[in-house]
């Protein structure tokens, strides 16, 4: 304040001015001083030396507190005093403090337009506000601007608002949610945060914190978000787009999820995706919206939370092992880990349902077969499982079930493909005497119902042939066209067995007992 007058100074060259709360309160014993700074202890300002005769300057410092718009009284005393009631001379009975109303509390939401409406007196177009991290002090050395509303921090009043009360910060989508301190300045130059010394209040930014999440195919998946002010009105979308906020995004669809996409949450914190029972591994983007409106469409999901890496194996694989040979199963995927496991079950079972799952029993001599098998190596995106050498088994097609860090049969919940167990190859001498087969001499001259001679050897390398004596003398021939009984030393003739058709009987006389030619398919179930 600049004062003019006569005899402003006492004999010691001092004079003093005080600011009191209220109108016309100078000299009032019940009056109290206005505190315009947070650290003010003496509410009086001594007058500096005369600038020229009869003129002095009173410096109260920079007001950073006080009630804007409330009346104050400017009081004078010839010489300073610790007793405020001694300031009886009224210089201005209705002094006004200009600026914004302090202790302002505002809330904005990520992904939504943020604008602030200030209350105050004497606000001007030169004013500005700045956001600094919560816990930082306004105007102090070392205080930096918050990493929020980049391009609008500091912010000036909206040019279309004649009252200079409206500040449009814009649409923030990536800042960390939480509480920020708002600092005000009357006429700052540039964006130096030290110029913003007035603590205006606090801005709460609602939304989720950024984070990347991992789930596994076949396992329960719950996305536990953190943030500030999350609620049941929030929605979370899973998309494959490169950014969030597209008007026509590509939504991810995982089979087995009980929820829709976008997903809901009871409190905006945990999004339960259930257990994904089919679908390939992939990396998807998580996009958030506070309370999307139907008029906004999918573009409301502007806030990128992070990514979801759905780890697991590719499905549709076909693996094959042969009895008597070393067996290794290879599973390919994304994010596979040595603790992941597979189990081979019978085709009638359902992966993940321990009641219906019956694991395939492999046998070996010596022991060493494992089902579930252990991981022998991790080669890039492939897990190699060592089953061992199967020496006994039942050929056929079976199911391969996969699980992340499984502990029980029900943890193998993802069906990844088919396992075919094939028989051992027949030796090249199958069907010969060296393989234990008798020479088929008794079959010479025998013929089948199509009048072809009976074979003297096996049908092929996959068969083994042998001769068997029909000890009960009642069995029919393999042709099945006759139940002729051959008696020792007698030829088979029509009617000899009560039949009129003798085409299935041998043309020559039988031996002591009839011989049957048996062709055995060499499906080798053991080594």
JSON list of N, CA and C in Angstrom, two decimals, residues 164-210:
[
{"chain": "A", "resi": 164, "resn": "UNK", "atom": "N", "xyz": [-14.15, -14.46, -16.37]},
{"chain": "A", "resi": 164, "resn": "UNK", "atom": "CA", "xyz": [-12.82, -15.03, -16.13]},
{"chain": "A", "resi": 164, "resn": "UNK", "atom": "C", "xyz": [-12.83, -16.07, -15.01]},
{"chain": "A", "resi": 165, "resn": "UNK", "atom": "N", "xyz": [-13.94, -16.77, -14.89]},
{"chain": "A", "resi": 165, "resn": "UNK", "atom": "CA", "xyz": [-14.06, -17.79, -13.86]},
{"chain": "A", "resi": 165, "resn": "UNK", "atom": "C", "xyz": [-13.87, -19.21, -14.39]},
{"chain": "A", "resi": 166, "resn": "UNK", "atom": "N", "xyz": [-14.10, -19.41, -15.67]},
{"chain": "A", "resi": 166, "resn": "UNK", "atom": "CA", "xyz": [-14.12, -20.75, -16.25]},
{"chain": "A", "resi": 166, "resn": "UNK", "atom": "C", "xyz": [-12.75, -21.13, -16.81]},
{"chain": "A", "resi": 167, "resn": "UNK", "atom": "N", "xyz": [-12.29, -22.30, -16.41]},
{"chain": "A", "resi": 167, "resn": "UNK", "atom": "CA", "xyz": [-11.03, -22.85, -16.90]},
{"chain": "A", "resi": 167, "resn": "UNK", "atom": "C", "xyz": [-11.32, -24.21, -17.54]},
{"chain": "A", "resi": 168, "resn": "UNK", "atom": "N", "xyz": [-10.96, -24.36, -18.80]},
{"chain": "A", "resi": 168, "resn": "UNK", "atom": "CA", "xyz": [-11.18, -25.62, -19.52]},
{"chain": "A", "resi": 168, "resn": "UNK", "atom": "C", "xyz": [-9.83, -26.34, -19.62]},
{"chain": "A", "resi": 169, "resn": "UNK", "atom": "N", "xyz": [-9.70, -27.44, -18.88]},
{"chain": "A", "resi": 169, "resn": "UNK", "atom": "CA", "xyz": [-8.43, -28.18, -18.88]},
{"chain": "A", "resi": 169, "resn": "UNK", "atom": "C", "xyz": [-8.37, -29.21, -20.00]},
{"chain": "A", "resi": 170, "resn": "UNK", "atom": "N", "xyz": [-9.52, -29.62, -20.52]},
{"chain": "A", "resi": 170, "resn": "UNK", "atom": "CA", "xyz": [-9.52, -30.58, -21.62]},
{"chain": "A", "resi": 170, "resn": "UNK", "atom": "C", "xyz": [-9.86, -31.98, -21.17]},
{"chain": "A", "resi": 171, "resn": "UNK", "atom": "N", "xyz": [-9.52, -32.94, -22.02]},
{"chain": "A", "resi": 171, "resn": "UNK", "atom": "CA", "xyz": [-9.87, -34.35, -21.80]},
{"chain": "A", "resi": 171, "resn": "UNK", "atom": "C", "xyz": [-8.59, -35.13, -21.50]},
{"chain": "A", "resi": 172, "resn": "UNK", "atom": "N", "xyz": [-8.38, -35.44, -20.26]},
{"chain": "A", "resi": 172, "resn": "UNK", "atom": "CA", "xyz": [-7.19, -36.19, -19.84]},
{"chain": "A", "resi": 172, "resn": "UNK", "atom": "C", "xyz": [-7.48, -37.69, -19.88]},
{"chain": "A", "resi": 173, "resn": "UNK", "atom": "N", "xyz": [-6.58, -38.46, -20.50]},
{"chain": "A", "resi": 173, "resn": "UNK", "atom": "CA", "xyz": [-6.81, -39.91, -20.60]},
{"chain": "A", "resi": 173, "resn": "UNK", "atom": "C", "xyz": [-5.67, -40.74, -20.04]},
{"chain": "A", "resi": 174, "resn": "UNK", "atom": "N", "xyz": [-4.53, -40.13, -19.74]},
{"chain": "A", "resi": 174, "resn": "UNK", "atom": "CA", "xyz": [-3.37, -40.95, -19.37]},
{"chain": "A", "resi": 174, "resn": "UNK", "atom": "C", "xyz": [-2.73, -40.58, -18.04]},
{"chain": "A", "resi": 175, "resn": "UNK", "atom": "N", "xyz": [-3.18, -39.53, -17.37]},
{"chain": "A", "resi": 175, "resn": "UNK", "atom": "CA", "xyz": [-2.55, -39.13, -16.12]},
{"chain": "A", "resi": 175, "resn": "UNK", "atom": "C", "xyz": [-2.89, -40.11, -15.00]},
{"chain": "A", "resi": 176, "resn": "UNK", "atom": "N", "xyz": [-2.07, -40.10, -13.98]},
{"chain": "A", "resi": 176, "resn": "UNK", "atom": "CA", "xyz": [-2.32, -40.95, -12.82]},
{"chain": "A", "resi": 176, "resn": "UNK", "atom": "C", "xyz": [-3.48, -40.36, -12.03]},
{"chain": "A", "resi": 177, "resn": "UNK", "atom": "N", "xyz": [-4.50, -41.17, -11.72]},
{"chain": "A", "resi": 177, "resn": "UNK", "atom": "CA", "xyz": [-5.61, -40.65, -10.93]},
{"chain": "A", "resi": 177, "resn": "UNK", "atom": "C", "xyz": [-5.18, -40.36, -9.50]},
{"chain": "A", "resi": 178, "resn": "UNK", "atom": "N", "xyz": [-5.95, -39.50, -8.84]},
{"chain": "A", "resi": 178, "resn": "UNK", "atom": "CA", "xyz": [-5.64, -39.15, -7.47]},
{"chain": "A", "resi": 178, "resn": "UNK", "atom": "C", "xyz": [-5.91, -37.68, -7.21]},
{"chain": "A", "resi": 179, "resn": "UNK", "atom": "N", "xyz": [-5.29, -37.13, -6.17]},
{"chain": "A", "resi": 179, "resn": "UNK", "atom": "CA", "xyz": [-5.51, -35.76, -5.76]},
{"chain": "A", "resi": 179, "resn": "UNK", "atom": "C", "xyz": [-4.33, -34.90, -6.18]},
{"chain": "A", "resi": 180, "resn": "UNK", "atom": "N", "xyz": [-4.63, -33.76, -6.81]},
{"chain": "A", "resi": 180, "resn": "UNK", "atom": "CA", "xyz": [-3.62, -32.79, -7.22]},
{"chain": "A", "resi": 180, "resn": "UNK", "atom": "C", "xyz": [-3.90, -31.46, -6.50]},
{"chain": "A", "resi": 181, "resn": "UNK", "atom": "N", "xyz": [-2.85, -30.71, -6.25]},
{"chain": "A", "resi": 181, "resn": "UNK", "atom": "CA", "xyz": [-3.01, -29.39, -5.64]},
{"chain": "A", "resi": 181, "resn": "UNK", "atom": "C", "xyz": [-3.13, -28.34, -6.76]},
{"chain": "A", "resi": 182, "resn": "UNK", "atom": "N", "xyz": [-4.09, -27.42, -6.58]},
{"chain": "A", "resi": 182, "resn": "UNK", "atom": "CA", "xyz": [-4.28, -26.33, -7.54]},
{"chain": "A", "resi": 182, "resn": "UNK", "atom": "C", "xyz": [-3.67, -25.05, -6.95]},
{"chain": "A", "resi": 183, "resn": "UNK", "atom": "N", "xyz": [-2.84, -24.40, -7.73]},
{"chain": "A", "resi": 183, "resn": "UNK", "atom": "CA", "xyz": [-2.19, -23.16, -7.32]},
{"chain": "A", "resi": 183, "resn": "UNK", "atom": "C", "xyz": [-2.60, -22.03, -8.28]},
{"chain": "A", "resi": 184, "resn": "UNK", "atom": "N", "xyz": [-2.75, -20.83, -7.75]},
{"chain": "A", "resi": 184, "resn": "UNK", "atom": "CA", "xyz": [-3.28, -19.70, -8.53]},
{"chain": "A", "resi": 184, "resn": "UNK", "atom": "C", "xyz": [-2.27, -18.57, -8.57]},
{"chain": "A", "resi": 185, "resn": "UNK", "atom": "N", "xyz": [-2.30, -17.82, -9.65]},
{"chain": "A", "resi": 185, "resn": "UNK", "atom": "CA", "xyz": [-1.46, -16.62, -9.78]},
{"chain": "A", "resi": 185, "resn": "UNK", "atom": "C", "xyz": [-2.26, -15.55, -10.50]},
{"chain": "A", "resi": 186, "resn": "UNK", "atom": "N", "xyz": [-2.01, -14.28, -10.12]},
{"chain": "A", "resi": 186, "resn": "UNK", "atom": "CA", "xyz": [-2.76, -13.17, -10.71]},
{"chain": "A", "resi": 186, "resn": "UNK", "atom": "C", "xyz": [-2.29, -12.86, -12.12]},
{"chain": "A", "resi": 187, "resn": "UNK", "atom": "N", "xyz": [-0.99, -12.80, -12.31]},
{"chain": "A", "resi": 187, "resn": "UNK", "atom": "CA", "xyz": [-0.47, -12.43, -13.62]},
{"chain": "A", "resi": 187, "resn": "UNK", "atom": "C", "xyz": [0.90, -13.08, -13.83]},
{"chain": "A", "resi": 188, "resn": "UNK", "atom": "N", "xyz": [0.91, -14.40, -13.95]},
{"chain": "A", "resi": 188, "resn": "UNK", "atom": "CA", "xyz": [2.20, -15.09, -14.11]},
{"chain": "A", "resi": 188, "resn": "UNK", "atom": "C", "xyz": [2.76, -14.89, -15.52]},
{"chain": "A", "resi": 189, "resn": "UNK", "atom": "N", "xyz": [4.07, -15.01, -15.59]},
{"chain": "A", "resi": 189, "resn": "UNK", "atom": "CA", "xyz": [4.76, -14.93, -16.87]},
{"chain": "A", "resi": 189, "resn": "UNK", "atom": "C", "xyz": [5.36, -16.30, -17.16]},
{"chain": "A", "resi": 190, "resn": "UNK", "atom": "N", "xyz": [4.91, -16.94, -18.23]},
{"chain": "A", "resi": 190, "resn": "UNK", "atom": "CA", "xyz": [5.40, -18.27, -18.56]},
{"chain": "A", "resi": 190, "resn": "UNK", "atom": "C", "xyz": [4.74, -19.33, -17.71]},
{"chain": "A", "resi": 191, "resn": "UNK", "atom": "N", "xyz": [5.40, -20.47, -17.60]},
{"chain": "A", "resi": 191, "resn": "UNK", "atom": "CA", "xyz": [4.82, -21.61, -16.89]},
{"chain": "A", "resi": 191, "resn": "UNK", "atom": "C", "xyz": [5.65, -22.02, -15.68]},
{"chain": "A", "resi": 192, "resn": "UNK", "atom": "N", "xyz": [6.46, -21.09, -15.17]},
{"chain": "A", "resi": 192, "resn": "UNK", "atom": "CA", "xyz": [7.26, -21.39, -13.99]},
{"chain": "A", "resi": 192, "resn": "UNK", "atom": "C", "xyz": [6.34, -21.60, -12.80]},
{"chain": "A", "resi": 193, "resn": "UNK", "atom": "N", "xyz": [6.38, -22.80, -12.22]},
{"chain": "A", "resi": 193, "resn": "UNK", "atom": "CA", "xyz": [5.45, -23.12, -11.14]},
{"chain": "A", "resi": 193, "resn": "UNK", "atom": "C", "xyz": [5.69, -22.26, -9.90]},
{"chain": "A", "resi": 194, "resn": "UNK", "atom": "N", "xyz": [6.86, -21.67, -9.75]},
{"chain": "A", "resi": 194, "resn": "UNK", "atom": "CA", "xyz": [7.14, -20.86, -8.57]},
{"chain": "A", "resi": 194, "resn": "UNK", "atom": "C", "xyz": [6.32, -19.57, -8.55]},
{"chain": "A", "resi": 195, "resn": "UNK", "atom": "N", "xyz": [5.77, -19.17, -9.70]},
{"chain": "A", "resi": 195, "resn": "UNK", "atom": "CA", "xyz": [4.94, -17.97, -9.74]},
{"chain": "A", "resi": 195, "resn": "UNK", "atom": "C", "xyz": [3.54, -18.20, -9.18]},
{"chain": "A", "resi": 196, "resn": "UNK", "atom": "N", "xyz": [3.16, -19.49, -9.07]},
{"chain": "A", "resi": 196, "resn": "UNK", "atom": "CA", "xyz": [1.81, -19.81, -8.61]},
{"chain": "A", "resi": 196, "resn": "UNK", "atom": "C", "xyz": [1.86, -20.08, -7.11]},
{"chain": "A", "resi": 197, "resn": "UNK", "atom": "N", "xyz": [1.77, -19.00, -6.32]},
{"chain": "A", "resi": 197, "resn": "UNK", "atom": "CA", "xyz": [2.01, -19.09, -4.89]},
{"chain": "A", "resi": 197, "resn": "UNK", "atom": "C", "xyz": [0.74, -19.26, -4.06]},
{"chain": "A", "resi": 198, "resn": "UNK", "atom": "N", "xyz": [-0.40, -19.01, -4.65]},
{"chain": "A", "resi": 198, "resn": "UNK", "atom": "CA", "xyz": [-1.64, -19.06, -3.88]},
{"chain": "A", "resi": 198, "resn": "UNK", "atom": "C", "xyz": [-2.22, -20.47, -3.93]},
{"chain": "A", "resi": 199, "resn": "UNK", "atom": "N", "xyz": [-2.36, -21.16, -2.79]},
{"chain": "A", "resi": 199, "resn": "UNK", "atom": "CA", "xyz": [-2.96, -22.50, -2.79]},
{"chain": "A", "resi": 199, "resn": "UNK", "atom": "C", "xyz": [-4.48, -22.40, -2.99]},
{"chain": "A", "resi": 200, "resn": "UNK", "atom": "N", "xyz": [-4.91, -22.66, -4.20]},
{"chain": "A", "resi": 200, "resn": "UNK", "atom": "CA", "xyz": [-6.32, -22.51, -4.54]},
{"chain": "A", "resi": 200, "resn": "UNK", "atom": "C", "xyz": [-7.18, -23.63, -3.95]},
{"chain": "A", "resi": 201, "resn": "UNK", "atom": "N", "xyz": [-6.69, -24.87, -3.98]},
{"chain": "A", "resi": 201, "resn": "UNK", "atom": "CA", "xyz": [-7.48, -25.99, -3.48]},
{"chain": "A", "resi": 201, "resn": "UNK", "atom": "C", "xyz": [-6.96, -27.30, -4.04]},
{"chain": "A", "resi": 202, "resn": "UNK", "atom": "N", "xyz": [-7.88, -28.26, -4.23]},
{"chain": "A", "resi": 202, "resn": "UNK", "atom": "CA", "xyz": [-7.48, -29.59, -4.66]},
{"chain": "A", "resi": 202, "resn": "UNK", "atom": "C", "xyz": [-8.38, -30.06, -5.79]},
{"chain": "A", "resi": 203, "resn": "UNK", "atom": "N", "xyz": [-7.77, -30.74, -6.73]},
{"chain": "A", "resi": 203, "resn": "UNK", "atom": "CA", "xyz": [-8.50, -31.37, -7.83]},
{"chain": "A", "resi": 203, "resn": "UNK", "atom": "C", "xyz": [-8.34, -32.88, -7.71]},
{"chain": "A", "resi": 204, "resn": "UNK", "atom": "N", "xyz": [-9.46, -33.58, -7.62]},
{"chain": "A", "resi": 204, "resn": "UNK", "atom": "CA", "xyz": [-9.46, -35.04, -7.57]},
{"chain": "A", "resi": 204, "resn": "UNK", "atom": "C", "xyz": [-9.71, -35.58, -8.97]},
{"chain": "A", "resi": 205, "resn": "UNK", "atom": "N", "xyz": [-8.79, -36.38, -9.45]},
{"chain": "A", "resi": 205, "resn": "UNK", "atom": "CA", "xyz": [-8.92, -36.98, -10.78]},
{"chain": "A", "resi": 205, "resn": "UNK", "atom": "C", "xyz": [-9.32, -38.44, -10.62]},
{"chain": "A", "resi": 206, "resn": "UNK", "atom": "N", "xyz": [-10.52, -38.77, -11.07]},
{"chain": "A", "resi": 206, "resn": "UNK", "atom": "CA", "xyz": [-11.09, -40.11, -10.90]},
{"chain": "A", "resi": 206, "resn": "UNK", "atom": "C", "xyz": [-10.70, -40.99, -12.09]},
{"chain": "A", "resi": 207, "resn": "UNK", "atom": "N", "xyz": [-10.37, -42.23, -11.80]},
{"chain": "A", "resi": 207, "resn": "UNK", "atom": "CA", "xyz": [-10.08, -43.17, -12.88]},
{"chain": "A", "resi": 207, "resn": "UNK", "atom": "C", "xyz": [-9.17, -44.29, -12.42]},
{"chain": "A", "resi": 208, "resn": "UNK", "atom": "N", "xyz": [-8.84, -45.20, -13.34]},
{"chain": "A", "resi": 208, "resn": "UNK", "atom": "CA", "xyz": [-7.98, -46.34, -12.99]},
{"chain": "A", "resi": 208, "resn": "UNK", "atom": "C", "xyz": [-6.50, -46.01, -13.18]},
{"chain": "A", "resi": 209, "resn": "UNK", "atom": "N", "xyz": [-5.68, -46.63, -12.36]},
{"chain": "A", "resi": 209, "resn": "UNK", "atom": "CA", "xyz": [-4.23, -46.53, -12.56]},
{"chain": "A", "resi": 209, "resn": "UNK", "atom": "C", "xyz": [-3.82, -47.45, -13.69]},
{"chain": "A", "resi": 210, "resn": "UNK", "atom": "N", "xyz": [-2.73, -47.11, -14.32]},
{"chain": "A", "resi": 210, "resn": "UNK", "atom": "CA", "xyz": [-2.24, -47.94, -15.42]},
{"chain": "A", "resi": 210, "resn": "UNK", "atom": "C", "xyz": [-1.61, -49.21, -14.87]}
]
